mmCIF file of C-alpha atoms and ligand atoms in Angstrom:
data_model
loop_
_atom_site.group_PDB
_atom_site.id
_atom_site.type_symbol
_atom_site.label_atom_id
_atom_site.label_comp_id
_atom_site.label_asym_id
_atom_site.label_seq_id
_atom_site.Cartn_x
_atom_site.Cartn_y
_atom_site.Cartn_z
ATOM 1 C CA MET O 1 75.982 -16.469 57.224
ATOM 2 C CA LEU O 2 72.459 -16.705 58.611
ATOM 3 C CA SER O 3 73.057 -20.405 59.237
ATOM 4 C CA LEU O 4 76.517 -19.861 60.733
ATOM 5 C CA LEU O 5 75.019 -17.350 63.142
ATOM 6 C CA GLU O 6 72.126 -19.749 63.778
ATOM 7 C CA LEU O 7 69.599 -17.062 62.947
ATOM 8 C CA LYS O 8 66.089 -18.220 62.242
ATOM 9 C CA HIS O 9 65.164 -17.062 58.767
ATOM 10 C CA ASP O 10 62.947 -17.662 55.770
ATOM 11 C CA ARG O 11 64.590 -18.072 52.416
ATOM 12 C CA VAL O 12 62.666 -16.775 49.416
ATOM 13 C CA SER O 13 63.619 -17.966 45.947
ATOM 14 C CA ILE O 14 63.546 -15.426 43.153
ATOM 15 C CA ASP O 15 63.037 -16.745 39.640
ATOM 16 C CA SER O 16 65.554 -14.639 37.760
ATOM 17 C CA ALA O 17 65.028 -16.677 34.574
ATOM 18 C CA SER O 18 61.520 -15.211 34.349
ATOM 19 C CA GLY O 19 62.768 -11.759 35.391
ATOM 20 C CA GLU O 20 61.178 -11.769 38.849
ATOM 21 C CA HIS O 21 64.093 -9.700 40.186
ATOM 22 C CA LYS O 22 63.119 -6.940 37.708
ATOM 23 C CA SER O 23 59.429 -6.950 38.634
ATOM 24 C CA LEU O 24 57.923 -3.776 40.111
ATOM 25 C CA ASP O 25 57.378 -5.511 43.446
ATOM 26 C CA PHE O 26 61.017 -6.545 43.681
ATOM 27 C CA LEU O 27 62.339 -3.200 42.388
ATOM 28 C CA LYS O 28 60.469 -1.530 45.243
ATOM 29 C CA LEU O 29 62.676 -3.551 47.595
ATOM 30 C CA ASN O 30 65.900 -3.199 45.611
ATOM 31 C CA SER O 31 65.954 -0.609 42.848
ATOM 32 C CA LEU O 32 69.017 -2.362 41.352
ATOM 33 C CA GLY O 33 66.924 -5.477 40.744
ATOM 34 C CA GLN O 34 69.590 -7.737 42.217
ATOM 35 C CA VAL O 35 69.798 -10.569 44.687
ATOM 36 C CA PRO O 36 70.752 -11.191 47.418
ATOM 37 C CA LEU O 37 68.511 -9.015 49.524
ATOM 38 C CA LEU O 38 68.010 -9.202 53.280
ATOM 39 C CA ILE O 39 64.830 -8.037 54.965
ATOM 40 C CA ASP O 40 65.021 -7.784 58.740
ATOM 41 C CA GLU O 41 61.764 -6.376 60.073
ATOM 42 C CA ASN O 42 61.847 -2.734 58.884
ATOM 43 C CA THR O 43 65.386 -2.917 57.528
ATOM 44 C CA THR O 44 66.143 -3.882 53.943
ATOM 45 C CA ILE O 45 69.765 -4.435 52.919
ATOM 46 C CA ARG O 46 71.058 -5.147 49.432
ATOM 47 C CA ASP O 47 74.579 -6.275 48.469
ATOM 48 C CA SER O 48 76.231 -9.413 49.857
ATOM 49 C CA GLN O 49 79.064 -7.564 51.563
ATOM 50 C CA ALA O 50 76.702 -5.104 53.237
ATOM 51 C CA ILE O 51 74.500 -8.005 54.361
ATOM 52 C CA LEU O 52 77.461 -9.802 55.959
ATOM 53 C CA VAL O 53 78.538 -6.649 57.785
ATOM 54 C CA TYR O 54 74.965 -5.999 58.926
ATOM 55 C CA LEU O 55 74.502 -9.514 60.309
ATOM 56 C CA ALA O 56 77.842 -9.548 62.107
ATOM 57 C CA ARG O 57 77.206 -6.156 63.734
ATOM 58 C CA LYS O 58 73.566 -6.869 64.467
ATOM 59 C CA CYS O 59 74.606 -9.993 66.398
ATOM 60 C CA ASP O 60 77.616 -8.194 67.881
ATOM 61 C CA ARG O 61 79.877 -10.947 66.544
ATOM 62 C CA LYS O 62 83.326 -9.425 66.777
ATOM 63 C CA ASP O 63 84.808 -12.785 65.844
ATOM 64 C CA TRP O 64 83.316 -12.236 62.373
ATOM 65 C CA LEU O 65 83.767 -8.466 62.233
ATOM 66 C CA PRO O 66 86.229 -7.100 64.780
ATOM 67 C CA LEU O 67 86.023 -3.420 65.656
ATOM 68 C CA GLU O 68 89.748 -2.662 66.042
ATOM 69 C CA ALA O 69 91.026 -0.639 63.080
ATOM 70 C CA GLU O 70 93.569 -3.147 61.758
ATOM 71 C CA SER O 71 91.424 -6.275 62.158
ATOM 72 C CA MET O 72 88.345 -4.621 60.736
ATOM 73 C CA ALA O 73 90.313 -3.367 57.738
ATOM 74 C CA GLU O 74 91.605 -6.906 57.222
ATOM 75 C CA VAL O 75 88.040 -8.220 57.005
ATOM 76 C CA MET O 76 86.972 -5.319 54.792
ATOM 77 C CA GLN O 77 89.805 -5.928 52.362
ATOM 78 C CA TRP O 78 88.511 -9.473 51.771
ATOM 79 C CA LEU O 79 84.944 -8.247 51.382
ATOM 80 C CA SER O 80 86.227 -5.735 48.859
ATOM 81 C CA PHE O 81 88.193 -8.519 47.175
ATOM 82 C CA ALA O 82 84.911 -10.418 46.751
ATOM 83 C CA ALA O 83 83.145 -7.386 45.327
ATOM 84 C CA ASN O 84 85.944 -6.474 42.941
ATOM 85 C CA GLU O 85 88.517 -9.139 42.034
ATOM 86 C CA ILE O 86 86.194 -12.136 42.364
ATOM 87 C CA ASN O 87 83.281 -10.342 40.764
ATOM 88 C CA SER O 88 85.312 -9.326 37.719
ATOM 89 C CA SER O 89 86.809 -12.785 37.169
ATOM 90 C CA LEU O 90 85.232 -15.920 38.674
ATOM 91 C CA PHE O 91 81.751 -14.403 38.669
ATOM 92 C CA ILE O 92 82.074 -13.535 34.962
ATOM 93 C CA ALA O 93 83.446 -16.994 34.124
ATOM 94 C CA ARG O 94 80.519 -18.535 36.039
ATOM 95 C CA LEU O 95 78.000 -16.484 34.054
ATOM 96 C CA HIS O 96 79.589 -17.758 30.867
ATOM 97 C CA PHE O 97 79.892 -21.450 31.779
ATOM 98 C CA LEU O 98 76.667 -21.808 33.755
ATOM 99 C CA PHE O 99 74.354 -19.482 31.885
ATOM 100 C CA GLY O 100 76.000 -19.226 28.458
ATOM 101 C CA MET O 101 76.293 -15.454 28.660
ATOM 102 C CA ASN O 102 78.589 -13.802 26.201
ATOM 103 C CA PHE O 103 81.620 -12.425 28.039
ATOM 104 C CA ASP O 104 85.371 -12.434 27.535
ATOM 105 C CA TRP O 105 85.479 -15.647 29.545
ATOM 106 C CA GLU O 106 89.091 -16.495 28.649
ATOM 107 C CA THR O 107 90.377 -13.326 30.292
ATOM 108 C CA ALA O 108 87.961 -13.834 33.197
ATOM 109 C CA GLN O 109 89.108 -17.428 33.651
ATOM 110 C CA GLN O 110 92.788 -16.494 33.533
ATOM 111 C CA LYS O 111 92.266 -13.707 36.074
ATOM 112 C CA GLY O 112 90.143 -16.106 38.149
ATOM 113 C CA LYS O 113 93.035 -18.547 38.426
ATOM 114 C CA GLN O 114 95.303 -15.777 39.720
ATOM 115 C CA ILE O 115 92.625 -14.752 42.206
ATOM 116 C CA LEU O 116 92.233 -18.340 43.445
ATOM 117 C CA GLN O 117 96.013 -18.515 43.901
ATOM 118 C CA VAL O 118 95.930 -15.364 46.031
ATOM 119 C CA MET O 119 93.246 -16.976 48.216
ATOM 120 C CA ASP O 120 95.095 -20.306 48.396
ATOM 121 C CA ASP O 121 98.310 -18.536 49.447
ATOM 122 C CA HIS O 122 96.444 -16.633 52.127
ATOM 123 C CA LEU O 123 94.714 -19.772 53.423
ATOM 124 C CA GLN O 124 98.074 -21.571 53.564
ATOM 125 C CA GLU O 125 99.164 -19.018 56.166
HETATM 126 N N1 GSH F 201 77.199 -6.196 44.483
HETATM 127 C C1 GSH F 201 76.090 -7.118 44.538
HETATM 128 C C2 GSH F 201 75.952 -7.814 43.219
HETATM 129 C C3 GSH F 201 74.748 -8.722 43.203
HETATM 130 C C4 GSH F 201 74.513 -9.349 41.855
HETATM 131 O O1 GSH F 201 75.186 -9.057 40.869
HETATM 132 N N2 GSH F 201 73.552 -10.270 41.839
HETATM 133 C C5 GSH F 201 73.212 -10.939 40.622
HETATM 134 C C6 GSH F 201 72.888 -12.397 40.885
HETATM 135 S S1 GSH F 201 74.246 -13.245 41.578
HETATM 136 C C7 GSH F 201 71.951 -10.287 40.076
HETATM 137 O O2 GSH F 201 70.991 -10.147 40.789
HETATM 138 N N3 GSH F 201 72.023 -9.885 38.823
HETATM 139 C C8 GSH F 201 70.913 -9.288 38.144
HETATM 140 C C9 GSH F 201 71.255 -7.933 37.604
HETATM 141 O O3 GSH F 201 72.317 -7.367 37.942
HETATM 142 O O4 GSH F 201 70.448 -7.424 36.824
HETATM 143 C C10 GSH F 201 76.299 -8.137 45.667
HETATM 144 O O5 GSH F 201 77.448 -8.450 45.969
HETATM 145 O O6 GSH F 201 75.322 -8.578 46.243
#
């Protein structure tokens, strides 16, 4: 999103394998110990959806986040879809296949396929 908005930024890598995101320094920035995290001068925002909303509003980009009730709700429903449906399916499957974490990946994968179909159908329109 930073690139799409052509915002100059520094990207900082966090070594989660060594637990850097749970270090005291990082927890001071985000008590949940999660990435992504956006720091904009004196403002610190955690959560991908919140970061997207922040950037769109900060740049007054109504093409990304319209202010009319119906259009804004339409954007928010997809952000919520990312936080809920995608997070509880594709994200879980990814943790299993990429990082070998022990989850019910079969259920996650099956749900993930349904979720991808919902997105494909929407994009077809
Ligand atoms: N709701 C958050 C979830 C962020 C999240 O789960 N990040 C993962 C990496 S992709 C993480 O930092 N996990 C470490 C943990 O939860 O302890 C968002 O959308 O940004």
